[in-house]
């Protein structure tokens, strides 16, 4: 018996139909030697701190950093998850072979591996790896099943990411909450979440601190064409006025005319981030809305796998393209000229095996989109036309540059006329804006000029004011996350910087939504604005490691290297352990913001570590008047006692071995001074033999 496990029930239904498993049972389909079951996304998760030891249930600085000797997973305690897992476990126990049919990506690999690990799989496991859910793609995939071991590195990268998020998130959240917030409130810190918030807060400060400055531009109108002074802007009005008065009575003379042919290549195919950016720009959709819509199109078989970070296709896709175009019957007027060609053009900007890893760019599958309505139809239309456009010729244009002079002041006028629209013709009868912003002078037809001609002109000054940086939209924030905070418009440079982006295409939308949910950012129309809680949180975090987009990008680069096998998961985890240890020690020894650990309880059940927005308050030392108020730095459960020759712990009967001899911790110290000394030496005390 072969057991197939998918990520969702509807995918299981499609695969079961193709395999002939047509009998519906409780939690699976059966037939033709197959059983096809499913998860509901994540059924398992990493254990929480209190699952490792009761001591970590209580929020206390003494136990930081929390680093389990070995990380474990547990079943998420939801009734239907537990019920389905029992079904899966029974099927696995009876299986001769298992086929992992999870989403073909890092997260999909992690989801299914954890379920198999929790169920204790003993039989061989194979992997279905496909880029679309069409019937033919599924059939081909089952004819070419791959060993599960082929994807071990992908799993190690996903596991490293999850463990890294646990190490930094759990420890840093408790650390900053206990040190800097009031009891009951939580300061949420995350490996990707915090540097993303820092980008928005940084933009807030850039806008708030911006000082506008006036400047003047000198222009002149000659034969209906506007010429701009080549000297640039004037910072002082009197200088601008002087230049204007100087040239006003003098003629303008044309000194140079240059005509140059140019080409504009079609826009690249979509990866997930560029698709989210375009949808935000066109229709104001959030990144999460676009992700849900494209996932739906994938599950409806009309587009390929969406959670990708490449804009290229692999060479093996090229022979299938004519068939896809032929099946896109609603677009026949646009595809007819392509299908009439003896051979479709094959550009390195579209087909490049070196730029494709697990999946290629998002393209149509050729399946009919007739069932799509509303925003799904809009999104499909966007992807379909982009796919068609890459096979169209370049847009050709003629650019004219005219230089002129008046009284020693240089002027320039530019014109750009499209001579052959090429791929732009696809968008001519559409309300959708063609990709790429229009350049200055585009479609600006200049009159015919002759070199040396001269005549009267109409000079003028335009007063303008420098503008502050624009607030982030979801589109521009996604771009900033992708390039670790740098603004990048050039496509080639953008591709090169993806290795060091913050987060992955599949997780960035969720990170942004998490910041909204935790009230660290908010929306003002299309703009994303940092709230006071978000601004205060970033101000509280002095550790650059936790909020630097650049450093987080380097972590992401290492995760990608784990996938490629050039870096090890063990090294990545060891580095993070070392970093969180450094962060904890630096915060605990920060005398300017010292706050006694009162042993706060964790948030109430049902509240995650940062669903409670909080404004950090100025730390204040609560008075320590007795030894009973000093929490044992070793076990964290008891309080201090004073013996004949040393201080000890009230939990000595249950095994706590704390001993602070009077030679080092004087018997004459006040409780407050003793507490300060213990805090200073907490690491030494914990590491004492």
mmCIF file of N, CA, C and O in Angstrom, residues 547-621:
data_model
loop_
_atom_site.group_PDB
_atom_site.id
_atom_site.type_symbol
_atom_site.label_atom_id
_atom_site.label_comp_id
_atom_site.label_asym_id
_atom_site.label_seq_id
_atom_site.Cartn_x
_atom_site.Cartn_y
_atom_site.Cartn_z
ATOM 1 N N UNK A 547 17.887 44.538 14.898
ATOM 2 C CA UNK A 547 17.069 45.425 14.063
ATOM 3 C C UNK A 547 17.734 45.817 12.748
ATOM 4 O O UNK A 547 17.194 46.633 12.000
ATOM 5 N N UNK A 548 18.875 45.238 12.440
ATOM 6 C CA UNK A 548 19.580 45.592 11.214
ATOM 7 C C UNK A 548 19.090 44.748 10.041
ATOM 8 O O UNK A 548 19.171 43.515 10.065
ATOM 9 N N UNK A 549 18.601 45.419 9.007
ATOM 10 C CA UNK A 549 18.173 44.708 7.798
ATOM 11 C C UNK A 549 19.365 44.034 7.123
ATOM 12 O O UNK A 549 19.259 42.933 6.589
ATOM 13 N N UNK A 550 20.508 44.670 7.179
ATOM 14 C CA UNK A 550 21.702 44.121 6.543
ATOM 15 C C UNK A 550 22.115 42.811 7.215
ATOM 16 O O UNK A 550 22.402 41.818 6.549
ATOM 17 N N UNK A 551 22.160 42.803 8.556
ATOM 18 C CA UNK A 551 22.579 41.603 9.273
ATOM 19 C C UNK A 551 21.572 40.474 9.099
ATOM 20 O O UNK A 551 21.941 39.305 8.943
ATOM 21 N N UNK A 552 20.287 40.817 9.135
ATOM 22 C CA UNK A 552 19.261 39.793 8.920
ATOM 23 C C UNK A 552 19.364 39.234 7.509
ATOM 24 O O UNK A 552 19.156 38.036 7.281
ATOM 25 N N UNK A 553 19.716 40.090 6.546
ATOM 26 C CA UNK A 553 19.925 39.628 5.184
ATOM 27 C C UNK A 553 21.067 38.629 5.078
ATOM 28 O O UNK A 553 21.010 37.678 4.298
ATOM 29 N N UNK A 554 22.105 38.826 5.895
ATOM 30 C CA UNK A 554 23.217 37.880 5.904
ATOM 31 C C UNK A 554 22.778 36.530 6.444
ATOM 32 O O UNK A 554 23.226 35.480 5.981
ATOM 33 N N UNK A 555 21.882 36.537 7.441
ATOM 34 C CA UNK A 555 21.331 35.269 7.947
ATOM 35 C C UNK A 555 20.565 34.559 6.833
ATOM 36 O O UNK A 555 20.686 33.347 6.664
ATOM 37 N N UNK A 556 19.766 35.313 6.093
ATOM 38 C CA UNK A 556 18.995 34.709 5.013
ATOM 39 C C UNK A 556 19.928 34.117 3.957
ATOM 40 O O UNK A 556 19.658 33.057 3.390
ATOM 41 N N UNK A 557 21.030 34.801 3.705
ATOM 42 C CA UNK A 557 22.004 34.293 2.751
ATOM 43 C C UNK A 557 22.541 32.933 3.205
ATOM 44 O O UNK A 557 22.710 32.013 2.397
ATOM 45 N N UNK A 558 22.772 32.789 4.497
ATOM 46 C CA UNK A 558 23.280 31.517 5.017
ATOM 47 C C UNK A 558 22.229 30.415 4.898
ATOM 48 O O UNK A 558 22.567 29.253 4.638
ATOM 49 N N UNK A 559 20.964 30.768 5.075
ATOM 50 C CA UNK A 559 19.905 29.773 4.898
ATOM 51 C C UNK A 559 19.861 29.285 3.451
ATOM 52 O O UNK A 559 19.655 28.093 3.181
ATOM 53 N N UNK A 560 20.070 30.189 2.512
ATOM 54 C CA UNK A 560 20.111 29.787 1.100
ATOM 55 C C UNK A 560 21.325 28.900 0.830
ATOM 56 O O UNK A 560 21.263 27.957 0.037
ATOM 57 N N UNK A 561 22.421 29.208 1.490
ATOM 58 C CA UNK A 561 23.630 28.391 1.321
ATOM 59 C C UNK A 561 23.433 26.996 1.920
ATOM 60 O O UNK A 561 24.011 26.021 1.427
ATOM 61 N N UNK A 562 22.636 26.899 2.984
ATOM 62 C CA UNK A 562 22.312 25.577 3.539
ATOM 63 C C UNK A 562 21.564 24.760 2.488
ATOM 64 O O UNK A 562 21.819 23.570 2.307
ATOM 65 N N UNK A 563 20.628 25.407 1.783
ATOM 66 C CA UNK A 563 19.898 24.720 0.714
ATOM 67 C C UNK A 563 20.845 24.197 -0.360
ATOM 68 O O UNK A 563 20.638 23.118 -0.918
ATOM 69 N N UNK A 564 21.886 24.975 -0.646
ATOM 70 C CA UNK A 564 22.818 24.581 -1.704
ATOM 71 C C UNK A 564 23.906 23.631 -1.204
ATOM 72 O O UNK A 564 24.684 23.108 -1.998
ATOM 73 N N UNK A 565 23.995 23.462 0.109
ATOM 74 C CA UNK A 565 24.991 22.562 0.673
ATOM 75 C C UNK A 565 26.344 23.197 0.891
ATOM 76 O O UNK A 565 27.336 22.497 1.123
ATOM 77 N N UNK A 566 26.450 24.548 0.849
ATOM 78 C CA UNK A 566 27.729 25.222 1.055
ATOM 79 C C UNK A 566 27.871 25.785 2.459
ATOM 80 O O UNK A 566 28.856 26.453 2.775
ATOM 81 N N UNK A 567 26.884 25.550 3.296
ATOM 82 C CA UNK A 567 26.931 25.991 4.696
ATOM 83 C C UNK A 567 26.110 24.979 5.482
ATOM 84 O O UNK A 567 25.153 24.398 4.956
ATOM 85 N N UNK A 568 26.481 24.744 6.731
ATOM 86 C CA UNK A 568 25.793 23.698 7.488
ATOM 87 C C UNK A 568 24.764 24.281 8.450
ATOM 88 O O UNK A 568 24.941 25.386 8.981
ATOM 89 N N UNK A 569 23.699 23.510 8.675
ATOM 90 C CA UNK A 569 22.672 23.920 9.638
ATOM 91 C C UNK A 569 23.271 24.039 11.027
ATOM 92 O O UNK A 569 22.908 24.941 11.796
ATOM 93 N N UNK A 570 24.200 23.138 11.364
ATOM 94 C CA UNK A 570 24.818 23.172 12.700
ATOM 95 C C UNK A 570 25.573 24.477 12.918
ATOM 96 O O UNK A 570 25.508 25.072 14.008
ATOM 97 N N UNK A 571 26.274 24.955 11.879
ATOM 98 C CA UNK A 571 27.000 26.227 11.996
ATOM 99 C C UNK A 571 26.028 27.389 12.192
ATOM 100 O O UNK A 571 26.273 28.300 12.995
ATOM 101 N N UNK A 572 24.946 27.365 11.440
ATOM 102 C CA UNK A 572 23.954 28.450 11.530
ATOM 103 C C UNK A 572 23.372 28.525 12.940
ATOM 104 O O UNK A 572 23.313 29.603 13.537
ATOM 105 N N UNK A 573 22.953 27.383 13.490
ATOM 106 C CA UNK A 573 22.358 27.354 14.828
ATOM 107 C C UNK A 573 23.391 27.747 15.873
ATOM 108 O O UNK A 573 23.081 28.494 16.818
ATOM 109 N N UNK A 574 24.635 27.262 15.715
ATOM 110 C CA UNK A 574 25.686 27.608 16.682
ATOM 111 C C UNK A 574 25.934 29.114 16.704
ATOM 112 O O UNK A 574 26.126 29.711 17.771
ATOM 113 N N UNK A 575 25.923 29.749 15.524
ATOM 114 C CA UNK A 575 26.119 31.202 15.455
ATOM 115 C C UNK A 575 24.996 31.936 16.175
ATOM 116 O O UNK A 575 25.236 32.898 16.908
ATOM 117 N N UNK A 576 23.750 31.483 15.956
ATOM 118 C CA UNK A 576 22.621 32.154 16.599
ATOM 119 C C UNK A 576 22.664 31.978 18.118
ATOM 120 O O UNK A 576 22.321 32.900 18.865
ATOM 121 N N UNK A 577 23.072 30.804 18.576
ATOM 122 C CA UNK A 577 23.204 30.589 20.024
ATOM 123 C C UNK A 577 24.229 31.548 20.612
ATOM 124 O O UNK A 577 24.016 32.136 21.677
ATOM 125 N N UNK A 578 25.335 31.694 19.912
ATOM 126 C CA UNK A 578 26.380 32.612 20.378
ATOM 127 C C UNK A 578 25.880 34.054 20.377
ATOM 128 O O UNK A 578 26.154 34.828 21.299
ATOM 129 N N UNK A 579 25.121 34.411 19.351
ATOM 130 C CA UNK A 579 24.624 35.779 19.247
ATOM 131 C C UNK A 579 23.600 36.099 20.329
ATOM 132 O O UNK A 579 23.637 37.181 20.922
ATOM 133 N N UNK A 580 22.680 35.159 20.601
ATOM 134 C CA UNK A 580 21.673 35.456 21.625
ATOM 135 C C UNK A 580 22.315 35.505 23.000
ATOM 136 O O UNK A 580 21.902 36.283 23.871
ATOM 137 N N UNK A 581 23.348 34.703 23.226
ATOM 138 C CA UNK A 581 24.073 34.755 24.500
ATOM 139 C C UNK A 581 24.726 36.124 24.675
ATOM 140 O O UNK A 581 24.682 36.725 25.760
ATOM 141 N N UNK A 582 25.294 36.634 23.596
ATOM 142 C CA UNK A 582 25.935 37.958 23.624
ATOM 143 C C UNK A 582 24.893 39.048 23.887
ATOM 144 O O UNK A 582 25.113 39.966 24.693
ATOM 145 N N UNK A 583 23.754 38.941 23.222
ATOM 146 C CA UNK A 583 22.701 39.940 23.390
ATOM 147 C C UNK A 583 22.192 39.960 24.833
ATOM 148 O O UNK A 583 22.043 41.015 25.452
ATOM 149 N N UNK A 584 21.931 38.775 25.392
ATOM 150 C CA UNK A 584 21.429 38.686 26.772
ATOM 151 C C UNK A 584 22.428 39.306 27.734
ATOM 152 O O UNK A 584 22.059 40.110 28.616
ATOM 153 N N UNK A 585 23.708 38.963 27.593
ATOM 154 C CA UNK A 585 24.718 39.491 28.513
ATOM 155 C C UNK A 585 24.845 41.004 28.415
ATOM 156 O O UNK A 585 24.999 41.695 29.425
ATOM 157 N N UNK A 586 24.776 41.531 27.179
ATOM 158 C CA UNK A 586 24.904 42.982 27.009
ATOM 159 C C UNK A 586 23.723 43.719 27.621
ATOM 160 O O UNK A 586 23.892 44.764 28.250
ATOM 161 N N UNK A 587 22.524 43.189 27.440
ATOM 162 C CA UNK A 587 21.342 43.850 28.009
ATOM 163 C C UNK A 587 21.357 43.767 29.528
ATOM 164 O O UNK A 587 21.048 44.742 30.228
ATOM 165 N N UNK A 588 21.742 42.616 30.062
ATOM 166 C CA UNK A 588 21.737 42.439 31.518
ATOM 167 C C UNK A 588 22.801 43.276 32.204
ATOM 168 O O UNK A 588 22.671 43.608 33.385
ATOM 169 N N UNK A 589 23.869 43.613 31.507
ATOM 170 C CA UNK A 589 24.922 44.424 32.115
ATOM 171 C C UNK A 589 24.790 45.905 31.770
ATOM 172 O O UNK A 589 25.693 46.684 32.033
ATOM 173 N N UNK A 590 23.677 46.270 31.185
ATOM 174 C CA UNK A 590 23.427 47.672 30.843
ATOM 175 C C UNK A 590 22.986 48.408 32.099
ATOM 176 O O UNK A 590 21.812 48.467 32.439
ATOM 177 N N UNK A 591 23.934 48.997 32.809
ATOM 178 C CA UNK A 591 23.640 49.610 34.106
ATOM 179 C C UNK A 591 22.688 50.791 33.990
ATOM 180 O O UNK A 591 21.948 51.105 34.923
ATOM 181 N N UNK A 592 22.675 51.421 32.831
ATOM 182 C CA UNK A 592 21.828 52.615 32.698
ATOM 183 C C UNK A 592 20.354 52.271 32.614
ATOM 184 O O UNK A 592 19.503 53.146 32.736
ATOM 185 N N UNK A 593 20.037 51.014 32.373
ATOM 186 C CA UNK A 593 18.630 50.634 32.245
ATOM 187 C C UNK A 593 18.333 49.403 33.082
ATOM 188 O O UNK A 593 17.506 48.582 32.727
ATOM 189 N N UNK A 594 18.996 49.263 34.220
ATOM 190 C CA UNK A 594 18.847 48.068 35.040
ATOM 191 C C UNK A 594 17.463 48.014 35.670
ATOM 192 O O UNK A 594 16.946 49.002 36.146
ATOM 193 N N UNK A 595 16.879 46.856 35.673
ATOM 194 C CA UNK A 595 15.539 46.654 36.232
ATOM 195 C C UNK A 595 15.517 45.285 36.891
ATOM 196 O O UNK A 595 15.884 44.293 36.278
ATOM 197 N N UNK A 596 15.114 45.189 38.127
ATOM 198 C CA UNK A 596 15.119 43.923 38.842
ATOM 199 C C UNK A 596 14.060 42.996 38.277
ATOM 200 O O UNK A 596 12.929 43.392 38.030
ATOM 201 N N UNK A 597 14.446 41.753 38.070
ATOM 202 C CA UNK A 597 13.522 40.743 37.554
ATOM 203 C C UNK A 597 12.510 40.371 38.619
ATOM 204 O O UNK A 597 12.859 39.887 39.683
ATOM 205 N N UNK A 598 11.253 40.609 38.317
ATOM 206 C CA UNK A 598 10.203 40.269 39.279
ATOM 207 C C UNK A 598 9.562 38.943 38.960
ATOM 208 O O UNK A 598 8.572 38.565 39.574
ATOM 209 N N UNK A 599 10.116 38.255 37.971
ATOM 210 C CA UNK A 599 9.563 36.940 37.629
ATOM 211 C C UNK A 599 8.174 37.042 37.056
ATOM 212 O O UNK A 599 7.226 36.474 37.567
ATOM 213 N N UNK A 600 8.023 37.805 35.974
ATOM 214 C CA UNK A 600 6.693 37.981 35.394
ATOM 215 C C UNK A 600 6.148 36.665 34.869
ATOM 216 O O UNK A 600 6.882 35.837 34.345
ATOM 217 N N UNK A 601 4.851 36.520 34.985
ATOM 218 C CA UNK A 601 4.195 35.358 34.382
ATOM 219 C C UNK A 601 4.068 35.592 32.892
ATOM 220 O O UNK A 601 4.072 36.731 32.432
ATOM 221 N N UNK A 602 3.971 34.537 32.110
ATOM 222 C CA UNK A 602 3.774 34.709 30.673
ATOM 223 C C UNK A 602 2.397 35.293 30.387
ATOM 224 O O UNK A 602 1.556 35.374 31.284
ATOM 225 N N UNK A 603 2.138 35.709 29.141
ATOM 226 C CA UNK A 603 0.824 36.252 28.799
ATOM 227 C C UNK A 603 -0.267 35.218 29.057
ATOM 228 O O UNK A 603 0.006 34.021 29.127
ATOM 229 N N UNK A 604 -1.515 35.654 29.201
ATOM 230 C CA UNK A 604 -2.619 34.722 29.436
ATOM 231 C C UNK A 604 -2.745 33.731 28.292
ATOM 232 O O UNK A 604 -2.320 34.015 27.172
ATOM 233 N N UNK A 605 -3.317 32.533 28.540
ATOM 234 C CA UNK A 605 -3.495 31.546 27.469
ATOM 235 C C UNK A 605 -4.232 32.152 26.285
ATOM 236 O O UNK A 605 -5.195 32.894 26.457
ATOM 237 N N UNK A 606 -3.749 31.825 25.087
ATOM 238 C CA UNK A 606 -4.396 32.338 23.874
ATOM 239 C C UNK A 606 -3.733 33.575 23.333
ATOM 240 O O UNK A 606 -3.952 33.944 22.205
ATOM 241 N N UNK A 607 -2.915 34.244 24.162
ATOM 242 C CA UNK A 607 -2.204 35.417 23.687
ATOM 243 C C UNK A 607 -0.805 35.009 23.274
ATOM 244 O O UNK A 607 -0.063 34.443 24.065
ATOM 245 N N UNK A 608 -0.434 35.288 22.021
ATOM 246 C CA UNK A 608 0.915 34.951 21.596
ATOM 247 C C UNK A 608 1.871 35.977 22.165
ATOM 248 O O UNK A 608 1.465 36.956 22.765
ATOM 249 N N UNK A 609 3.145 35.760 21.934
ATOM 250 C CA UNK A 609 4.164 36.563 22.600
ATOM 251 C C UNK A 609 4.152 38.019 22.190
ATOM 252 O O UNK A 609 4.954 38.776 22.665
ATOM 253 N N UNK A 610 3.295 38.437 21.316
ATOM 254 C CA UNK A 610 3.284 39.855 21.033
ATOM 255 C C UNK A 610 2.009 40.335 20.409
ATOM 256 O O UNK A 610 2.004 41.233 19.622
ATOM 257 N N UNK A 611 0.899 39.759 20.774
ATOM 258 C CA UNK A 611 -0.362 40.281 20.292
ATOM 259 C C UNK A 611 -0.831 41.424 21.171
ATOM 260 O O UNK A 611 -1.855 42.017 20.932
ATOM 261 N N UNK A 612 -0.069 41.710 22.241
ATOM 262 C CA UNK A 612 -0.418 42.799 23.136
ATOM 263 C C UNK A 612 0.484 43.975 22.809
ATOM 264 O O UNK A 612 1.665 43.951 23.120
ATOM 265 N N UNK A 613 -0.012 45.002 22.138
ATOM 266 C CA UNK A 613 0.830 46.148 21.848
ATOM 267 C C UNK A 613 1.221 46.849 23.135
ATOM 268 O O UNK A 613 0.450 46.896 24.077
ATOM 269 N N UNK A 614 2.415 47.388 23.173
ATOM 270 C CA UNK A 614 2.873 47.992 24.420
ATOM 271 C C UNK A 614 3.773 49.169 24.102
ATOM 272 O O UNK A 614 4.522 49.157 23.152
ATOM 273 N N UNK A 615 3.653 50.178 24.932
ATOM 274 C CA UNK A 615 4.560 51.300 24.849
ATOM 275 C C UNK A 615 5.606 51.117 25.932
ATOM 276 O O UNK A 615 5.278 51.101 27.112
ATOM 277 N N UNK A 616 6.877 50.912 25.573
ATOM 278 C CA UNK A 616 7.877 50.697 26.593
ATOM 279 C C UNK A 616 7.949 51.878 27.538
ATOM 280 O O UNK A 616 7.834 53.027 27.132
ATOM 281 N N UNK A 617 8.114 51.584 28.804
ATOM 282 C CA UNK A 617 8.213 52.659 29.781
ATOM 283 C C UNK A 617 9.641 52.794 30.246
ATOM 284 O O UNK A 617 10.466 51.904 30.071
ATOM 285 N N UNK A 618 9.949 53.916 30.840
ATOM 286 C CA UNK A 618 11.282 54.119 31.374
ATOM 287 C C UNK A 618 11.515 53.145 32.514
ATOM 288 O O UNK A 618 10.724 53.080 33.458
ATOM 289 N N UNK A 619 12.567 52.313 32.447
ATOM 290 C CA UNK A 619 12.795 51.322 33.485
ATOM 291 C C UNK A 619 12.958 51.984 34.853
ATOM 292 O O UNK A 619 13.573 53.036 34.985
ATOM 293 N N UNK A 620 12.402 51.350 35.870
ATOM 294 C CA UNK A 620 12.498 51.886 37.223
ATOM 295 C C UNK A 620 12.796 50.747 38.176
ATOM 296 O O UNK A 620 12.165 49.699 38.131
ATOM 297 N N UNK A 621 13.765 50.923 39.052
ATOM 298 C CA UNK A 621 14.167 49.885 39.979
ATOM 299 C C UNK A 621 13.153 49.779 41.111
ATOM 300 O O UNK A 621 12.981 50.723 41.889
#
